[in-house]
Short mmCIF file of C-alpha atoms and ligand atoms in Angstrom, two decimals:
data_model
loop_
_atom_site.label_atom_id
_atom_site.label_comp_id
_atom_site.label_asym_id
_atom_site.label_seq_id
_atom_site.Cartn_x
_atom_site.Cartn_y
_atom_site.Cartn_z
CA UNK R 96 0.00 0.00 0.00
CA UNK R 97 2.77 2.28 0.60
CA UNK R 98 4.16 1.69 -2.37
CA UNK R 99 0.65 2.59 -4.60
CA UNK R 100 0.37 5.64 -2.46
CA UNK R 101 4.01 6.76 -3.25
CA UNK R 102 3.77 6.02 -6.95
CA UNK R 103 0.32 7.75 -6.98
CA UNK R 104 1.14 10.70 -5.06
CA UNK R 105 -1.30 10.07 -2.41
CA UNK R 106 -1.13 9.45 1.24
CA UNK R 107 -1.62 6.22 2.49
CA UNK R 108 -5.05 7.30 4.40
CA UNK R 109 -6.67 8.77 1.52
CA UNK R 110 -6.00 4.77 0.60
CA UNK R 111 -7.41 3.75 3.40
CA UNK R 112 -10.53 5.86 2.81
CA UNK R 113 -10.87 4.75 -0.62
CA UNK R 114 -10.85 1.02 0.99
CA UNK R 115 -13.45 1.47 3.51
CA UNK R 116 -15.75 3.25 1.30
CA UNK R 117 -15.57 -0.06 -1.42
CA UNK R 118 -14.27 2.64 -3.91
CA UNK R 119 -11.05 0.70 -4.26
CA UNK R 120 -10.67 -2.37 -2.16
CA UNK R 121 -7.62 -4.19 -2.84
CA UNK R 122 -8.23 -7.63 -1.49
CA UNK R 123 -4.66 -9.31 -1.60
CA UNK R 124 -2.78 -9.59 2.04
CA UNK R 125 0.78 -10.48 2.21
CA UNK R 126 1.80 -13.42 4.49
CA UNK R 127 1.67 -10.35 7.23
CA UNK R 128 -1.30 -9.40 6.78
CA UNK R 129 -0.59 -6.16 4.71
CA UNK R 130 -2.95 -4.78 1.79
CA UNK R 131 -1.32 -5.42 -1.86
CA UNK R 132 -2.91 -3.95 -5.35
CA UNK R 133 -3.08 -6.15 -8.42
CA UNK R 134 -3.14 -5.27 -11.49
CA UNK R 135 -6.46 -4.63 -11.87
CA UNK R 136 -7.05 -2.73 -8.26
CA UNK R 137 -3.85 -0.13 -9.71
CA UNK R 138 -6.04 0.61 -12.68
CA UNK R 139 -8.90 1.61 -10.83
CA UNK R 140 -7.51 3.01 -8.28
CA UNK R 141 -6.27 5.14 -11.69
CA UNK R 142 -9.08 6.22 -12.91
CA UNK R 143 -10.46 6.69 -9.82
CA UNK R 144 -8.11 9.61 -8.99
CA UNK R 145 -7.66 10.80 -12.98
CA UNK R 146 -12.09 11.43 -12.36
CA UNK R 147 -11.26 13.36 -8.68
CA UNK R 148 -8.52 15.75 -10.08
CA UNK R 149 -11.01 16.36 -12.93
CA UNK R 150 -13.25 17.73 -9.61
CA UNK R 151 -15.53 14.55 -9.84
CA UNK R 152 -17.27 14.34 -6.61
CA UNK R 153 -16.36 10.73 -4.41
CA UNK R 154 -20.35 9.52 -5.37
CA UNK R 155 -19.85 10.63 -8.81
CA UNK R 156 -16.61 8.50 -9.39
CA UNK R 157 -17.92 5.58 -8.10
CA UNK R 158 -21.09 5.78 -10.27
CA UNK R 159 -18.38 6.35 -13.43
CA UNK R 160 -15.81 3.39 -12.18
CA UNK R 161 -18.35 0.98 -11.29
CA UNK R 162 -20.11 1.46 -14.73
CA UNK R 163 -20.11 -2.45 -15.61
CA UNK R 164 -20.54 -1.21 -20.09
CA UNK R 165 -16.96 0.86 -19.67
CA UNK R 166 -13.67 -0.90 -20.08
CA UNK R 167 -10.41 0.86 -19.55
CA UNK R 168 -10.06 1.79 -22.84
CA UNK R 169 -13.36 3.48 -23.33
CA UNK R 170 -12.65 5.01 -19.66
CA UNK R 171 -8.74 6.63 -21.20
CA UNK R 172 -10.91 7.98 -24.09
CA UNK R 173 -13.76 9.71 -21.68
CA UNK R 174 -10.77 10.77 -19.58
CA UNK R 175 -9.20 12.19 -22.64
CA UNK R 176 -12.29 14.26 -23.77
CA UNK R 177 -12.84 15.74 -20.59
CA UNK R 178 -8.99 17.04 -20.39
CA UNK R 179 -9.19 18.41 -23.70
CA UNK R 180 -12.53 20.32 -22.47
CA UNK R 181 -9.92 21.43 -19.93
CA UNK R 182 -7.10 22.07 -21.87
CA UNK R 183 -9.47 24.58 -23.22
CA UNK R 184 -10.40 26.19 -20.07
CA UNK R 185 -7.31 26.77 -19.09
CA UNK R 186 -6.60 28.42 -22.38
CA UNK R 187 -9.51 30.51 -22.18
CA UNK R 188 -8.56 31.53 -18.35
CA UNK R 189 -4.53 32.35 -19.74
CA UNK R 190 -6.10 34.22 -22.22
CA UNK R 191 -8.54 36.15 -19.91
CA UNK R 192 -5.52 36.83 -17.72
CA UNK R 193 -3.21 38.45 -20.19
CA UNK R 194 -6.56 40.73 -21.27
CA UNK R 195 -7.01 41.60 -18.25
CA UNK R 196 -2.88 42.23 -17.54
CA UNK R 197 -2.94 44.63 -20.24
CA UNK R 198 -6.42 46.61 -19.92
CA UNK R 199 -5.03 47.48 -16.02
CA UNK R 200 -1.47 48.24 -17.80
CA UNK R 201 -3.91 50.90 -19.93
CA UNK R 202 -5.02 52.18 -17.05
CA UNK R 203 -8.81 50.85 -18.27
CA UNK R 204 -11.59 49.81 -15.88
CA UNK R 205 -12.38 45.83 -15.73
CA UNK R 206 -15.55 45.38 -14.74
CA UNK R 207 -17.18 42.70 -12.16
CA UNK R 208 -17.77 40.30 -15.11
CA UNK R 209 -14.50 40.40 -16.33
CA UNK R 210 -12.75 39.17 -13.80
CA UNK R 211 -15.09 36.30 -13.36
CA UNK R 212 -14.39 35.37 -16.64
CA UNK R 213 -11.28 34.34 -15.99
CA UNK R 214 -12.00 31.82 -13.31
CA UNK R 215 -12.82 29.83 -16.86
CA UNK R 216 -16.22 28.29 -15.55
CA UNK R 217 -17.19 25.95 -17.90
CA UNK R 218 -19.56 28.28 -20.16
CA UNK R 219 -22.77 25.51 -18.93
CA UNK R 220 -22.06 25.13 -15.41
CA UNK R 221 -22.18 28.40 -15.06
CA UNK R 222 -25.34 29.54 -17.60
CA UNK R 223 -27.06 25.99 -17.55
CA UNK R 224 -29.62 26.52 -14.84
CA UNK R 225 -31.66 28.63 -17.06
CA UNK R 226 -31.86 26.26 -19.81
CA UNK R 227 -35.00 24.05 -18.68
CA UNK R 228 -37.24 27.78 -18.38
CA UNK R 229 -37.04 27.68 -22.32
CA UNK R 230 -35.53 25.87 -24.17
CA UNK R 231 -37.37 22.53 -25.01
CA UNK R 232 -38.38 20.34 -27.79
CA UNK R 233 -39.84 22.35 -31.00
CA UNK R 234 -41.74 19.41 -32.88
CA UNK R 235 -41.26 20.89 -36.37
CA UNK R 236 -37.40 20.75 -35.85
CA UNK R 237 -37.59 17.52 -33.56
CA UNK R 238 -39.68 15.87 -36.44
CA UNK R 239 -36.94 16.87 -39.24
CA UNK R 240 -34.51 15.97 -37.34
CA UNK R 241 -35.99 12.33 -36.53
CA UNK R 242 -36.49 11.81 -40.16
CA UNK R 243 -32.76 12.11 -41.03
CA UNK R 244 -32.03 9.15 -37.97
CA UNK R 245 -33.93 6.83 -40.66
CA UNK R 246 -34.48 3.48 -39.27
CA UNK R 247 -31.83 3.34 -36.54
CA UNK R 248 -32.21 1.91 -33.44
CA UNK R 249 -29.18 2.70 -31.40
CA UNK R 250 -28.64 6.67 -31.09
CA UNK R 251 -25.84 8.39 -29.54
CA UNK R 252 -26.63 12.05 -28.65
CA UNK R 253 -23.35 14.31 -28.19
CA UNK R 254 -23.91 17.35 -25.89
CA UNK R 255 -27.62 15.94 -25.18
CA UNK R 256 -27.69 18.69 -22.47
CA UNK R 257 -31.40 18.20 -21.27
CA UNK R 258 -32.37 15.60 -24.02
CA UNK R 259 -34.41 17.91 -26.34
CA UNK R 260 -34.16 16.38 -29.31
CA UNK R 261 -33.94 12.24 -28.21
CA UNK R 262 -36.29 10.25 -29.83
CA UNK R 263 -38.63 8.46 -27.42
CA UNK R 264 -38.95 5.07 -29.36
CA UNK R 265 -35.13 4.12 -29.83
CA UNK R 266 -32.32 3.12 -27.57
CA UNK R 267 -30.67 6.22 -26.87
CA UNK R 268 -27.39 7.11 -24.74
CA UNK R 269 -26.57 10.95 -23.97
CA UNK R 270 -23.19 11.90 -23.77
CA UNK R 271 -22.49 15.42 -21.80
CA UNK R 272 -19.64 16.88 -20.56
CA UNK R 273 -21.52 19.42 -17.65
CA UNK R 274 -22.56 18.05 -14.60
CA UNK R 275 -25.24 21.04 -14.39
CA UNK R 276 -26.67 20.15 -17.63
CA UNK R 277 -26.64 16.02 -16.62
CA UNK R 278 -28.16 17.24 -13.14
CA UNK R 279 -31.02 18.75 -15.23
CA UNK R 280 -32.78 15.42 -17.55
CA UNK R 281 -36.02 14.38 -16.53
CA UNK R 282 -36.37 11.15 -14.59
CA UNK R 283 -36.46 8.23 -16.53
CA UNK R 284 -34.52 9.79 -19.36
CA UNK R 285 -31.67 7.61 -21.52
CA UNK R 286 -28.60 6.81 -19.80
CA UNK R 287 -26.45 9.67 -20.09
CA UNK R 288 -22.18 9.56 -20.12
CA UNK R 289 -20.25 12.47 -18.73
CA UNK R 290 -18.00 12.85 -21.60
CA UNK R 291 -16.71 15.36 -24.69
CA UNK R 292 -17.42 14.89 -27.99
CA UNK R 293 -13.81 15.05 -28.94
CA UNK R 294 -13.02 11.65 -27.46
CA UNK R 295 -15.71 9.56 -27.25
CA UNK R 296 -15.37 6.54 -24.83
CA UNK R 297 -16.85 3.96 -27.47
CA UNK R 298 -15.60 1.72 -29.89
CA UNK R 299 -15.95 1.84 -33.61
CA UNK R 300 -19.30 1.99 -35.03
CA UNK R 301 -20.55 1.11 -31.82
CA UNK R 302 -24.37 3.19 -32.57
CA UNK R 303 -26.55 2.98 -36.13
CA UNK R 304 -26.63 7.14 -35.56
CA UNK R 305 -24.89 9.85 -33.72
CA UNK R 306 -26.78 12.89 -33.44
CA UNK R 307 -25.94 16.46 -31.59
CA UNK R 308 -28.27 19.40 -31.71
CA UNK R 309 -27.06 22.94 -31.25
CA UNK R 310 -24.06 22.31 -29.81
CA UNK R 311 -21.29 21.47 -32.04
CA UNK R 312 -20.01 25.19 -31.69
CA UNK R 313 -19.55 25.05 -28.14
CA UNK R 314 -16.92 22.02 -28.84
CA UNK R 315 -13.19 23.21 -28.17
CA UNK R 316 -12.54 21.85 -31.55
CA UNK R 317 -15.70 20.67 -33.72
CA UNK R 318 -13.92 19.09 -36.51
CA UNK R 319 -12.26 16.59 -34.01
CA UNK R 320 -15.45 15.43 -32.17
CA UNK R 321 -17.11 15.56 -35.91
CA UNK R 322 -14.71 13.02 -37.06
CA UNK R 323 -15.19 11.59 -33.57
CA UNK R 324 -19.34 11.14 -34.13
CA UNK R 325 -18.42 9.27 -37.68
CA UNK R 326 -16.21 7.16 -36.21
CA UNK R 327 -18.71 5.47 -33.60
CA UNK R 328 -21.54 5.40 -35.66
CA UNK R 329 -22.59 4.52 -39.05
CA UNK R 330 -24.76 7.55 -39.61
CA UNK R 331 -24.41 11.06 -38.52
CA UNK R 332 -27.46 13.87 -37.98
CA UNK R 333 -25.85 17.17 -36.87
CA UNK R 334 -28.33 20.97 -36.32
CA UNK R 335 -26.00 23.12 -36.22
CA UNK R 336 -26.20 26.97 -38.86
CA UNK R 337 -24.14 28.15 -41.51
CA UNK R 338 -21.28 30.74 -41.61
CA UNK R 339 -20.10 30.51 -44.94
CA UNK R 340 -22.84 32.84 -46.58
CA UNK R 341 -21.41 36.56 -47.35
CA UNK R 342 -24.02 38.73 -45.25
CA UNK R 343 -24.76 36.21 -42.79
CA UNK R 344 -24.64 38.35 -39.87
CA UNK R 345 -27.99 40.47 -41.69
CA UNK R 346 -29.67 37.20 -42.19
CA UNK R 347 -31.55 37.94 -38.71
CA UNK R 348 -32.31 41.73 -37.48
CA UNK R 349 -31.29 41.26 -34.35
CA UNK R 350 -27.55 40.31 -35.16
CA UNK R 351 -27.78 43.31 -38.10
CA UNK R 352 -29.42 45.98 -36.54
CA UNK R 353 -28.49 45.39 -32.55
CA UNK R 354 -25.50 43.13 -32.11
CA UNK R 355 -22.95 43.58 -34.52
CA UNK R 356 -20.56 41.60 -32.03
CA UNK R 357 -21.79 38.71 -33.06
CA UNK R 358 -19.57 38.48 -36.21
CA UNK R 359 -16.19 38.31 -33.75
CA UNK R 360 -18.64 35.16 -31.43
CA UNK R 361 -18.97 33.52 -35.36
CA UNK R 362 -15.20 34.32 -36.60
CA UNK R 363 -14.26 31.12 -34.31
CA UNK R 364 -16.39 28.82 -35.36
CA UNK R 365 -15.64 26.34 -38.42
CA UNK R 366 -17.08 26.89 -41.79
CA UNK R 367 -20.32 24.59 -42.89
CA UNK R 368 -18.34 23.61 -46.12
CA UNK R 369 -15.35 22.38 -43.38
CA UNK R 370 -17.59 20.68 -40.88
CA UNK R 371 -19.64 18.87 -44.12
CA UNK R 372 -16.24 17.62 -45.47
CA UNK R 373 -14.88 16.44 -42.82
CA UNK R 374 -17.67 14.21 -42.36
CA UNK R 375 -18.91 13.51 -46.08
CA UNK R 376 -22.11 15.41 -44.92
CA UNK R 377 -24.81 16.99 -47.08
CA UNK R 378 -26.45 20.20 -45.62
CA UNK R 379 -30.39 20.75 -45.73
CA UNK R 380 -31.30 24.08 -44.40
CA UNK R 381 -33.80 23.85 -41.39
CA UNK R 382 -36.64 26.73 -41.38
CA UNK R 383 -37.44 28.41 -37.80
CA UNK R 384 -41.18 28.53 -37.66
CA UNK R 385 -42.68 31.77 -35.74
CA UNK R 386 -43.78 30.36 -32.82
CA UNK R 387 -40.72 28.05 -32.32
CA UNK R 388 -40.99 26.31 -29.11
CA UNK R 389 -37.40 25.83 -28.79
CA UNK R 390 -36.11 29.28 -27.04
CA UNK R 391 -32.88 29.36 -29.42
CA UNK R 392 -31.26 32.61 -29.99
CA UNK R 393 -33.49 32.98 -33.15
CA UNK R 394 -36.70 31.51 -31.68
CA UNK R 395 -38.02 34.77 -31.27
CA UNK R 396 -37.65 36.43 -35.13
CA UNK R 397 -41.45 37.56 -35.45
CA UNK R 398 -41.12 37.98 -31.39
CA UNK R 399 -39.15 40.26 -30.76
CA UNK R 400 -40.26 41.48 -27.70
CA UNK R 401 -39.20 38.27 -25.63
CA UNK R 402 -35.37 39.26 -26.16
CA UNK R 403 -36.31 41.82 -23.90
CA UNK R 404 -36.97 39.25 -21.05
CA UNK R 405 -33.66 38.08 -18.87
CA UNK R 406 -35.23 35.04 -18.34
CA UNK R 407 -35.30 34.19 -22.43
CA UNK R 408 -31.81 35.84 -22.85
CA UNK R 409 -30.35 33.33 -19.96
CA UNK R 410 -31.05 30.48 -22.16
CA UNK R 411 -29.22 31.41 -25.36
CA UNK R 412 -25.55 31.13 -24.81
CA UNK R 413 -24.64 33.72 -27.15
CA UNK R 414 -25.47 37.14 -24.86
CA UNK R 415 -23.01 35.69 -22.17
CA UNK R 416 -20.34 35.50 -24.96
CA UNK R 417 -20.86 39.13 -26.70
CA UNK R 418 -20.59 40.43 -22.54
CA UNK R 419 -22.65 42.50 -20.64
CA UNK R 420 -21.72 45.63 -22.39
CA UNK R 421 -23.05 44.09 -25.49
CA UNK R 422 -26.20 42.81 -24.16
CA UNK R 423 -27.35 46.04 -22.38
CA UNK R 424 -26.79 48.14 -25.65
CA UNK R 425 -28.57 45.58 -27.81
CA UNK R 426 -31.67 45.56 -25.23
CA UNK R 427 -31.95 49.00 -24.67
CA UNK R 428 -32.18 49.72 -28.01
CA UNK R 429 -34.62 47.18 -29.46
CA UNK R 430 -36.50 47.94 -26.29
CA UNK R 431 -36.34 51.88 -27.90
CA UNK R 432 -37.83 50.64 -31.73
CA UNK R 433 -39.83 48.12 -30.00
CA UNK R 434 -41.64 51.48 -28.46
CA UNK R 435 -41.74 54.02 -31.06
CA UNK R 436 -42.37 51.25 -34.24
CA UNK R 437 -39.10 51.44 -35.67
CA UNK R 438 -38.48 47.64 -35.16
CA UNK R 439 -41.82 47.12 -36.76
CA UNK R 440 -41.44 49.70 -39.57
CA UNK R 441 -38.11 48.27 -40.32
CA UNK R 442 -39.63 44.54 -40.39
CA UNK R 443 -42.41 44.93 -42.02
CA UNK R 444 -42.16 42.05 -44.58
CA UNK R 445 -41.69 39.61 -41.57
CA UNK R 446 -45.23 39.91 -40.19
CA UNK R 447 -46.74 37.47 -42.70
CA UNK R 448 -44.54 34.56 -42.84
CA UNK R 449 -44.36 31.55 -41.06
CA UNK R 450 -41.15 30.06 -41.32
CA UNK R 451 -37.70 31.76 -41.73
CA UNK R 452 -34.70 30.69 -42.94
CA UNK R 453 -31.92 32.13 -40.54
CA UNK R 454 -28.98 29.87 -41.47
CA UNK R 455 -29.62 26.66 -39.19
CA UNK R 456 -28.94 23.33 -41.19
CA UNK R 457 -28.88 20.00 -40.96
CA UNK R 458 -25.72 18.02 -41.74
CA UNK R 459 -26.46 14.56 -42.37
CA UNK R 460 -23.63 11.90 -43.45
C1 SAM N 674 -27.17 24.59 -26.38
S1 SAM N 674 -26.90 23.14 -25.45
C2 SAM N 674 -27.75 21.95 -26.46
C3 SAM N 674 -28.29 20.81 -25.67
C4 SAM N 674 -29.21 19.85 -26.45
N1 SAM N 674 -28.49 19.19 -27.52
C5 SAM N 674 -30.43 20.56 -26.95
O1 SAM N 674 -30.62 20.64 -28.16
O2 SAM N 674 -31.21 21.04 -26.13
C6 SAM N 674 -25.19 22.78 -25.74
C7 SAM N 674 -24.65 21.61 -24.94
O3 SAM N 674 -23.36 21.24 -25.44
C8 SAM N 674 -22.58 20.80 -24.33
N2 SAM N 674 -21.13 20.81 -24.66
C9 SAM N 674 -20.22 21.81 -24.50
N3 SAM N 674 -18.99 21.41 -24.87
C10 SAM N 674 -19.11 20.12 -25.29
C11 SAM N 674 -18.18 19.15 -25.79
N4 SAM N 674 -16.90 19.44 -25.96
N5 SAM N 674 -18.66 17.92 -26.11
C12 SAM N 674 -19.99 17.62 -25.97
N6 SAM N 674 -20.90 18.51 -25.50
C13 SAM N 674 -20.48 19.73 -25.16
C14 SAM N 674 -22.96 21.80 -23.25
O4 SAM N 674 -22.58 21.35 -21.96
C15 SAM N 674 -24.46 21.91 -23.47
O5 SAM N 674 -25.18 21.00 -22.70
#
C-alpha cells in the first residue's frame, strides 16, 4: 500500500478511505497481513483519482468506475475528452488573464464580469440553470430531425444537455460533458455519459446514428469530435447553422441591426463547407417557424419582444459570450424601436410569414 500511495502521489489514508468506502478495495494480504494492489485494483484506483482531479465528486466516481458497459479503454478515451474540455479552459482563463494584464497596464476599468471570466467556468455550469425555463423540444425541428435518424435503433446524442431532441422510441445514450446540464434530464430519461465529444469513450461503429443538436459550436474543436461522431456510428445527424454565406450576420435583425458583435462570437467557429467535409455530410437548411418552441437565440424572429426578457436571454448562450456591455446596448435599443415602431417599420415584410430561414442546417452523413 505504501508503495501505490508513493507512486500515486497520495497518502496512504486517503488509501485507506478509498478502501473502507468499497471505492477501491484491494483484497490481496501479504503473508503479514498487509494490503497489496493487483493489477487490476492499480487501474482503478487510476481512474479513480484521474475522475477526482477532474473535480468529480467521491459519489460521482464511483457511479463512473463501477459502470459495468466501460472498459479501460473506453474510460482513457472519456478521460481524454474531458482534459481536452480542460485544456481549453485553461486556455480561455490564460487568455482572460493576459486581457485583463494589459487593460489594467492601460489604465482601463475591468468590470465585475471580467474578472469572473477568468476563473474559466465551464460556459454551462455556469449559464445551464436557465436552460430548462425555455428551451425545449420544437416538434417541427424535432420531427426533421428524426427523419434524417432513418431506421436506426441505437442513437448516440453528443452534448444531449437536457435531451431535447432524443427520440422516445429508440435506444438512446446521452453523452455530456456538464454536470449542471446532466443534473437537469427528466427522470427516466436515456442513460447519459459524462463525456466530450472530442473523445468519445466507445468503440468503432458502436451506434446505427450519432446525433448532436445545437451544440457542435460550443466544442473546443468541432472538426475533431465531428470526425469523432463518424467514427462510432454509421450515420451522422448534426443541427447546427451556416457561416459561410457573405451577409450572414444580416440574415436575422437582431444580429444586423443590434448586435454587430456577433460576427467576432462567429469568426471562431468552423465553416459549414469544413464541418460537411470532414464528415462527407450533405447540408439541408432547417426553417425556424414563428412560434418556435425551442427558445434558441433565433426563436423569437417575429417575437421580438421576448429578447427583452432576462429570463429568455439566460437560455441562449450567445449574450453571455458578446458580454454585458453588449447585451445592455442591444436591449436597450430594441426595447427603444420596440416602443416608437421602428423595429416594426423596419420589419415589415416579416409579419406574414411563417417560417424563416436564418442559417440553421442539418448536416447529415
Ligand atoms: C445549447 S446546449 C444543447 C443541448 C441539447 N443538444 C439541446 O438541443 O437542447 C449545448 C450543450 O453542449 C454541451 N457541450 C459543451 N462542450 C461540449 C463538448 N466538448 N462535447 C460535448 N458537449 C459539449 C454543453 O454542456 C451543453 O449541454
Amino acid at each position: 500500500m505504501g508503495r501505490v500511495a508513493e507512486l500515486a502521489g497520495v497518502s496512504v489514508r486517503t488509501l485507506h478511505h478509498y478502501d473502507e468506502i468499497g471505492l477501491v478495495r484491494p483484497l490481496g494480504r501479504t503473508a503479514a497481513g498487509y494490503r497489496t494492489y493487483s493489477a487490476d485494483d492499480v487501474e482503478r484506483l487510476r481512474e479513480v483519482l484521474a475522475y477526482r482531479r477532474l473535480g468529480f465528486g467521491l459519489r460521482e466516481v464511483a457511479k463512473l468506475v463501477d459502470d459495468s458497459s466501460t472498459d479501460a479503454v473506453a474510460h482513457l478515451h472519456r478521460l481524454r475528452g474531458l482534459l481536452l474540455e480542460r485544456r481549453r479552459r485553461v486556455d480561455a482563463m490564460v487568455a482572460a488573464i493576459d486581457r485583463e494584464i494589459e487593460a489594467r497596464a492601460n489604465g482601463l476599468m475591468v468590470t465585475p464580469e471580467e474578472q469572473l471570466e477568468m476563473l474559466g467556468v465551464r460556459l454551462y455550469d455556469a449559464i445551464g440553470g436557465a436552460y430548462p425555463a425555455t428551451r425545449r423540444t420544437e416538434p417541427r425541428i424535432a420531427a426533421q430531425i428524426w427523419n434524417a435518424l432513418g431506421d436506426a435503433q441505437t442513437v448516440l446524442n453528443v452534448g444531449a444537455g437536457t435531451g431535447s431532441y432524443e427520440p422516445g422510441d429508440r435506444d438512446v445514450t446521452a453523452v455530456e460533458p456538464s454536470a449542471v446540464m446532466r443534473g437537469q434530464r427528466p427522470a427516466g430519461s436515456a442513460r447519459c455519459v459524462a463525456a466530450a465529444a472530442e473523445s468519445l469513450p466507445f468503440e468503432d461503429h458502436s451506434f446505427d446514428v450519432a446525433m448532436a443538436v445545437s451544440t457542435v459550436h460550443h466544442w473546443g474543436d468541432p472538426i475533431a469530435g465531428l470526425r469523432e461522431m463518424r467514427r462510432v456510428a454509421r450515420r451522422v445527424v448534426v443541427l447546427t447553422f451556416d457561416t459561410d454565406e457573405p451577409g450572414r450576420q444580416d440574415r436575422f435583425w437582431l444580429t444586423r441591426d443590434y448586435l454587430p458583435e456577433f460576427a467576432a462570437v462567429l469568426s471562431e467557429f468552423p465553416s459549414l463547407a469544413g464541418m460537411a467535409e470532414a464528415i462527407g455530410a450533405r447540408a439541408e437548411p432547417v426553417p425556424v417557424p414563428w412560434d418556435c418552441a425551442d427558445g434558441l437565440f433565433e426563436a423569437y424572429w417575429r417575437r421580438p419582444g421576448a429578447y427583452l426578457e432576462d429570463h429568455v436571454r439566460r437560455a441562449m448562450s450567445v449574450w453571455t459570450r458578446v458580454g454585458p456591455d453588449a447585451e445592455q446596448r442591444a436591449v436597450r435599443s430594441l426595447g427603444d424601436d420596440l416602443r416608437t415602431g421602428r423595429w416594426a417599420e423596419r420589419n415589415s415584410d416579416l409579419a406574414g410569414l411563417d417560417t424563416a430561414d436564418l442559417g440553421l442546417r442539418l448536416l447529415i452523413a
